[in-house]
């Protein structure tokens, strides 16, 4: 899929889910904050409880760019933890390597962050990791491989070019952007994680 096609797809998905998933989608979303399609602007149907819960699950999944199987696996893991399942779900998703690459400002979108990981540009504690789903542990350092650092995308990131479109660095991350390094200080807390989601609706969807 070309970058242009991928971008259009993300814009369409953003409008369908009611939240911008990329910086480009945000610009389109500001102009057309209604669902895609011929009747998107006029659509005013009352959604069922099921469709509302389903949409909320899809919104969370889209923000992390993961497949349903990955989402369900993480939900089952979160259910086994003490405390609220919905909060644990978001916290576990946030500890994914691709999510932290995005939060640190090394990438502009979750899709780009995942691509960096898959192409072996990202290391954890000095070792290349090519699995976006890799769960980073407290105290581990994420950094761009030294051979990759001179590449244009990482030089752009190191200059802070993505900071205008990304949320502020959350408190669970310590970032040295110029060095393209970040350390996960502790487990994220749901209220700190910059995703839009009613986690209780997601839990209700899976526990129905």
PDB file of C-alpha atoms in Angstrom, residues 2-194:
ATOM      1  CA  UNK A   2       1.387   3.398  -0.987  1.00  0.00           C
ATOM      2  CA  UNK A   3       1.828   6.132   1.611  1.00  0.00           C
ATOM      3  CA  UNK A   4      -0.897   8.215  -0.083  1.00  0.00           C
ATOM      4  CA  UNK A   5      -3.375   5.330   0.038  1.00  0.00           C
ATOM      5  CA  UNK A   6      -2.448   4.606   3.653  1.00  0.00           C
ATOM      6  CA  UNK A   7      -2.963   8.264   4.532  1.00  0.00           C
ATOM      7  CA  UNK A   8      -6.407   8.374   2.897  1.00  0.00           C
ATOM      8  CA  UNK A   9      -7.364   5.185   4.709  1.00  0.00           C
ATOM      9  CA  UNK A  10      -6.361   6.684   8.052  1.00  0.00           C
ATOM     10  CA  UNK A  11      -8.385   9.829   7.333  1.00  0.00           C
ATOM     11  CA  UNK A  12     -11.444   7.750   6.490  1.00  0.00           C
ATOM     12  CA  UNK A  13     -11.006   5.586   9.586  1.00  0.00           C
ATOM     13  CA  UNK A  14     -10.554   8.683  11.741  1.00  0.00           C
ATOM     14  CA  UNK A  15     -13.857  10.109  10.536  1.00  0.00           C
ATOM     15  CA  UNK A  16     -15.618   6.779  11.051  1.00  0.00           C
ATOM     16  CA  UNK A  17     -14.351   6.473  14.637  1.00  0.00           C
ATOM     17  CA  UNK A  18     -14.766  10.132  15.514  1.00  0.00           C
ATOM     18  CA  UNK A  19     -11.172  10.919  16.448  1.00  0.00           C
ATOM     19  CA  UNK A  20      -8.031  11.897  14.497  1.00  0.00           C
ATOM     20  CA  UNK A  21      -5.485   9.052  14.279  1.00  0.00           C
ATOM     21  CA  UNK A  22      -2.726  10.998  12.516  1.00  0.00           C
ATOM     22  CA  UNK A  23      -1.705  14.680  12.217  1.00  0.00           C
ATOM     23  CA  UNK A  24      -2.962  14.743   8.623  1.00  0.00           C
ATOM     24  CA  UNK A  25      -6.232  13.146   9.655  1.00  0.00           C
ATOM     25  CA  UNK A  26      -6.640  15.819  12.316  1.00  0.00           C
ATOM     26  CA  UNK A  27      -6.610  18.541   9.653  1.00  0.00           C
ATOM     27  CA  UNK A  28      -9.236  16.729   7.602  1.00  0.00           C
ATOM     28  CA  UNK A  29     -11.221  15.940  10.728  1.00  0.00           C
ATOM     29  CA  UNK A  30     -11.414  19.623  11.658  1.00  0.00           C
ATOM     30  CA  UNK A  31     -13.060  20.341   8.312  1.00  0.00           C
ATOM     31  CA  UNK A  32     -15.244  17.234   8.107  1.00  0.00           C
ATOM     32  CA  UNK A  33     -16.079  15.994  11.626  1.00  0.00           C
ATOM     33  CA  UNK A  34     -18.716  13.560  10.405  1.00  0.00           C
ATOM     34  CA  UNK A  35     -18.594   9.932   9.198  1.00  0.00           C
ATOM     35  CA  UNK A  36     -17.352   9.174   5.672  1.00  0.00           C
ATOM     36  CA  UNK A  37     -19.609   8.271   2.804  1.00  0.00           C
ATOM     37  CA  UNK A  38     -22.377   9.881   0.807  1.00  0.00           C
ATOM     38  CA  UNK A  39     -24.717  10.158   3.804  1.00  0.00           C
ATOM     39  CA  UNK A  40     -22.135  10.772   6.516  1.00  0.00           C
ATOM     40  CA  UNK A  41     -23.089  14.399   7.125  1.00  0.00           C
ATOM     41  CA  UNK A  42     -26.793  13.650   7.502  1.00  0.00           C
ATOM     42  CA  UNK A  43     -26.505  10.419   9.490  1.00  0.00           C
ATOM     43  CA  UNK A  44     -28.299  10.739  12.847  1.00  0.00           C
ATOM     44  CA  UNK A  45     -29.280   7.172  13.761  1.00  0.00           C
ATOM     45  CA  UNK A  46     -29.472   5.975  17.346  1.00  0.00           C
ATOM     46  CA  UNK A  47     -26.731   3.439  17.912  1.00  0.00           C
ATOM     47  CA  UNK A  48     -27.417   0.269  19.885  1.00  0.00           C
ATOM     48  CA  UNK A  49     -25.559  -0.439  23.120  1.00  0.00           C
ATOM     49  CA  UNK A  50     -23.596  -3.136  21.299  1.00  0.00           C
ATOM     50  CA  UNK A  51     -22.510  -0.803  18.488  1.00  0.00           C
ATOM     51  CA  UNK A  52     -21.431   1.856  21.006  1.00  0.00           C
ATOM     52  CA  UNK A  53     -19.250  -0.643  22.884  1.00  0.00           C
ATOM     53  CA  UNK A  54     -17.889  -2.049  19.643  1.00  0.00           C
ATOM     54  CA  UNK A  55     -16.969   1.404  18.362  1.00  0.00           C
ATOM     55  CA  UNK A  56     -15.154   2.241  21.599  1.00  0.00           C
ATOM     56  CA  UNK A  57     -13.116  -0.950  21.304  1.00  0.00           C
ATOM     57  CA  UNK A  58     -12.307  -0.083  17.696  1.00  0.00           C
ATOM     58  CA  UNK A  59     -11.245   3.418  18.730  1.00  0.00           C
ATOM     59  CA  UNK A  60      -8.770   2.050  21.268  1.00  0.00           C
ATOM     60  CA  UNK A  61      -7.469  -0.553  18.853  1.00  0.00           C
ATOM     61  CA  UNK A  62      -6.979   2.021  16.102  1.00  0.00           C
ATOM     62  CA  UNK A  63      -4.976   4.336  18.364  1.00  0.00           C
ATOM     63  CA  UNK A  64      -2.449   1.554  18.883  1.00  0.00           C
ATOM     64  CA  UNK A  65      -2.726   0.251  15.324  1.00  0.00           C
ATOM     65  CA  UNK A  66      -3.109  -3.360  16.441  1.00  0.00           C
ATOM     66  CA  UNK A  67      -5.035  -6.365  15.182  1.00  0.00           C
ATOM     67  CA  UNK A  68      -8.047  -7.774  17.014  1.00  0.00           C
ATOM     68  CA  UNK A  69      -6.104 -10.877  18.076  1.00  0.00           C
ATOM     69  CA  UNK A  70      -3.484  -8.682  19.776  1.00  0.00           C
ATOM     70  CA  UNK A  71      -6.176  -6.624  21.475  1.00  0.00           C
ATOM     71  CA  UNK A  72      -8.002  -9.687  22.765  1.00  0.00           C
ATOM     72  CA  UNK A  73      -4.778 -11.255  24.036  1.00  0.00           C
ATOM     73  CA  UNK A  74      -3.928  -8.104  25.978  1.00  0.00           C
ATOM     74  CA  UNK A  75      -7.466  -7.889  27.373  1.00  0.00           C
ATOM     75  CA  UNK A  76      -7.231 -11.454  28.697  1.00  0.00           C
ATOM     76  CA  UNK A  77      -3.924 -10.590  30.318  1.00  0.00           C
ATOM     77  CA  UNK A  78      -5.376  -7.419  31.856  1.00  0.00           C
ATOM     78  CA  UNK A  79      -8.305  -9.390  33.270  1.00  0.00           C
ATOM     79  CA  UNK A  80      -5.892 -11.446  35.365  1.00  0.00           C
ATOM     80  CA  UNK A  81      -4.352  -8.388  36.992  1.00  0.00           C
ATOM     81  CA  UNK A  82      -5.510  -6.836  40.242  1.00  0.00           C
ATOM     82  CA  UNK A  83      -7.393  -3.566  39.957  1.00  0.00           C
ATOM     83  CA  UNK A  84      -9.626  -2.356  37.146  1.00  0.00           C
ATOM     84  CA  UNK A  85      -9.385  -4.406  33.953  1.00  0.00           C
ATOM     85  CA  UNK A  86      -9.918  -1.448  31.616  1.00  0.00           C
ATOM     86  CA  UNK A  87      -7.156   0.593  33.176  1.00  0.00           C
ATOM     87  CA  UNK A  88      -4.796  -2.396  33.135  1.00  0.00           C
ATOM     88  CA  UNK A  89      -5.601  -2.942  29.450  1.00  0.00           C
ATOM     89  CA  UNK A  90      -4.523   0.574  28.472  1.00  0.00           C
ATOM     90  CA  UNK A  91      -1.437   0.411  30.684  1.00  0.00           C
ATOM     91  CA  UNK A  92      -0.298  -2.867  29.098  1.00  0.00           C
ATOM     92  CA  UNK A  93      -0.922  -1.536  25.583  1.00  0.00           C
ATOM     93  CA  UNK A  94       1.069   1.579  26.416  1.00  0.00           C
ATOM     94  CA  UNK A  95       4.118  -0.524  27.345  1.00  0.00           C
ATOM     95  CA  UNK A  96       4.356  -1.841  23.786  1.00  0.00           C
ATOM     96  CA  UNK A  97       7.603  -0.844  22.126  1.00  0.00           C
ATOM     97  CA  UNK A  98       5.948   0.889  19.173  1.00  0.00           C
ATOM     98  CA  UNK A  99       3.730   2.950  21.498  1.00  0.00           C
ATOM     99  CA  UNK A 100       6.713   4.153  23.523  1.00  0.00           C
ATOM    100  CA  UNK A 101       8.685   4.988  20.359  1.00  0.00           C
ATOM    101  CA  UNK A 102       5.774   7.265  19.443  1.00  0.00           C
ATOM    102  CA  UNK A 103       5.429   8.809  22.909  1.00  0.00           C
ATOM    103  CA  UNK A 104       9.165   9.543  22.998  1.00  0.00           C
ATOM    104  CA  UNK A 105       8.869  11.565  19.791  1.00  0.00           C
ATOM    105  CA  UNK A 106      11.035   9.297  17.633  1.00  0.00           C
ATOM    106  CA  UNK A 107       8.104   8.866  15.217  1.00  0.00           C
ATOM    107  CA  UNK A 108       5.209  11.044  14.070  1.00  0.00           C
ATOM    108  CA  UNK A 109       2.510   8.341  13.984  1.00  0.00           C
ATOM    109  CA  UNK A 110       1.978   4.883  15.459  1.00  0.00           C
ATOM    110  CA  UNK A 111       2.287   3.448  11.946  1.00  0.00           C
ATOM    111  CA  UNK A 112       5.713   5.036  11.495  1.00  0.00           C
ATOM    112  CA  UNK A 113       6.780   3.865  14.962  1.00  0.00           C
ATOM    113  CA  UNK A 114       5.812   0.298  14.116  1.00  0.00           C
ATOM    114  CA  UNK A 115       7.696   0.523  10.821  1.00  0.00           C
ATOM    115  CA  UNK A 116      10.851   1.712  12.605  1.00  0.00           C
ATOM    116  CA  UNK A 117      10.684  -1.276  14.941  1.00  0.00           C
ATOM    117  CA  UNK A 118       9.997  -3.837  12.198  1.00  0.00           C
ATOM    118  CA  UNK A 119      12.922  -2.491  10.146  1.00  0.00           C
ATOM    119  CA  UNK A 120      15.239  -3.011  13.127  1.00  0.00           C
ATOM    120  CA  UNK A 121      16.058   0.639  13.757  1.00  0.00           C
ATOM    121  CA  UNK A 122      15.065   0.440  17.435  1.00  0.00           C
ATOM    122  CA  UNK A 123      17.017  -1.110  20.302  1.00  0.00           C
ATOM    123  CA  UNK A 124      16.092  -1.955  23.879  1.00  0.00           C
ATOM    124  CA  UNK A 125      19.044  -1.918  26.272  1.00  0.00           C
ATOM    125  CA  UNK A 126      21.444  -2.136  23.329  1.00  0.00           C
ATOM    126  CA  UNK A 127      19.746  -5.051  21.551  1.00  0.00           C
ATOM    127  CA  UNK A 128      17.771  -4.634  18.333  1.00  0.00           C
ATOM    128  CA  UNK A 129      14.106  -5.540  18.733  1.00  0.00           C
ATOM    129  CA  UNK A 130      11.915  -6.023  15.656  1.00  0.00           C
ATOM    130  CA  UNK A 131       8.584  -6.836  17.380  1.00  0.00           C
ATOM    131  CA  UNK A 132       6.302  -3.825  17.821  1.00  0.00           C
ATOM    132  CA  UNK A 133       4.384  -5.753  20.504  1.00  0.00           C
ATOM    133  CA  UNK A 134       7.521  -6.233  22.632  1.00  0.00           C
ATOM    134  CA  UNK A 135       6.629  -5.159  26.167  1.00  0.00           C
ATOM    135  CA  UNK A 136       9.189  -2.777  27.596  1.00  0.00           C
ATOM    136  CA  UNK A 137       9.989  -3.307  31.263  1.00  0.00           C
ATOM    137  CA  UNK A 138      10.468  -0.626  33.891  1.00  0.00           C
ATOM    138  CA  UNK A 139      14.007   0.736  33.757  1.00  0.00           C
ATOM    139  CA  UNK A 140      14.706  -0.376  30.204  1.00  0.00           C
ATOM    140  CA  UNK A 141      16.132   2.106  27.719  1.00  0.00           C
ATOM    141  CA  UNK A 142      14.773   2.496  24.190  1.00  0.00           C
ATOM    142  CA  UNK A 143      17.062   4.046  21.615  1.00  0.00           C
ATOM    143  CA  UNK A 144      17.616   4.343  17.886  1.00  0.00           C
ATOM    144  CA  UNK A 145      20.447   2.119  16.650  1.00  0.00           C
ATOM    145  CA  UNK A 146      23.628   4.096  16.082  1.00  0.00           C
ATOM    146  CA  UNK A 147      23.748   3.159  12.393  1.00  0.00           C
ATOM    147  CA  UNK A 148      20.191   4.409  11.910  1.00  0.00           C
ATOM    148  CA  UNK A 149      20.586   7.726  13.705  1.00  0.00           C
ATOM    149  CA  UNK A 150      22.033   9.623  10.683  1.00  0.00           C
ATOM    150  CA  UNK A 151      18.956   8.752   8.601  1.00  0.00           C
ATOM    151  CA  UNK A 152      16.686  11.677   7.747  1.00  0.00           C
ATOM    152  CA  UNK A 153      13.598  10.521   9.692  1.00  0.00           C
ATOM    153  CA  UNK A 154      15.606  10.250  12.894  1.00  0.00           C
ATOM    154  CA  UNK A 155      17.449  13.515  12.378  1.00  0.00           C
ATOM    155  CA  UNK A 156      14.060  15.179  11.932  1.00  0.00           C
ATOM    156  CA  UNK A 157      12.841  13.547  15.147  1.00  0.00           C
ATOM    157  CA  UNK A 158      15.983  14.501  17.083  1.00  0.00           C
ATOM    158  CA  UNK A 159      15.412  18.131  16.108  1.00  0.00           C
ATOM    159  CA  UNK A 160      12.007  17.970  17.819  1.00  0.00           C
ATOM    160  CA  UNK A 161       9.989  18.303  14.615  1.00  0.00           C
ATOM    161  CA  UNK A 162       7.192  16.028  15.850  1.00  0.00           C
ATOM    162  CA  UNK A 163       6.590  17.886  19.100  1.00  0.00           C
ATOM    163  CA  UNK A 164       4.038  20.170  17.442  1.00  0.00           C
ATOM    164  CA  UNK A 165       1.701  17.255  16.737  1.00  0.00           C
ATOM    165  CA  UNK A 166       2.378  14.902  19.660  1.00  0.00           C
ATOM    166  CA  UNK A 167       1.148  15.162  23.251  1.00  0.00           C
ATOM    167  CA  UNK A 168       3.635  16.238  25.913  1.00  0.00           C
ATOM    168  CA  UNK A 169       6.030  13.493  27.007  1.00  0.00           C
ATOM    169  CA  UNK A 170       4.233  11.567  29.774  1.00  0.00           C
ATOM    170  CA  UNK A 171       5.707  11.276  33.250  1.00  0.00           C
ATOM    171  CA  UNK A 172       6.540   7.592  32.928  1.00  0.00           C
ATOM    172  CA  UNK A 173       9.107   8.326  30.213  1.00  0.00           C
ATOM    173  CA  UNK A 174      12.455  10.092  30.507  1.00  0.00           C
ATOM    174  CA  UNK A 175      13.449  11.271  27.027  1.00  0.00           C
ATOM    175  CA  UNK A 176      16.706  12.631  25.623  1.00  0.00           C
ATOM    176  CA  UNK A 177      15.421  13.499  22.178  1.00  0.00           C
ATOM    177  CA  UNK A 178      18.718  14.768  20.776  1.00  0.00           C
ATOM    178  CA  UNK A 179      20.353  11.460  21.706  1.00  0.00           C
ATOM    179  CA  UNK A 180      17.249   9.554  20.500  1.00  0.00           C
ATOM    180  CA  UNK A 181      17.033   7.753  23.834  1.00  0.00           C
ATOM    181  CA  UNK A 182      14.160   7.173  26.246  1.00  0.00           C
ATOM    182  CA  UNK A 183      13.802   5.196  29.467  1.00  0.00           C
ATOM    183  CA  UNK A 184      10.573   3.734  30.834  1.00  0.00           C
ATOM    184  CA  UNK A 185      10.748   4.912  34.428  1.00  0.00           C
ATOM    185  CA  UNK A 186       7.726   3.022  35.687  1.00  0.00           C
ATOM    186  CA  UNK A 187       4.482   1.452  34.599  1.00  0.00           C
ATOM    187  CA  UNK A 188       2.135   4.007  32.999  1.00  0.00           C
ATOM    188  CA  UNK A 189      -1.049   4.999  34.816  1.00  0.00           C
ATOM    189  CA  UNK A 190      -4.249   5.142  32.789  1.00  0.00           C
ATOM    190  CA  UNK A 191      -4.880   8.812  33.531  1.00  0.00           C
ATOM    191  CA  UNK A 192      -1.456   9.717  32.101  1.00  0.00           C
ATOM    192  CA  UNK A 193      -1.820   7.790  28.852  1.00  0.00           C
ATOM    193  CA  UNK A 194      -2.775  10.125  25.974  1.00  0.00           C
TER     194      UNK A 194
END
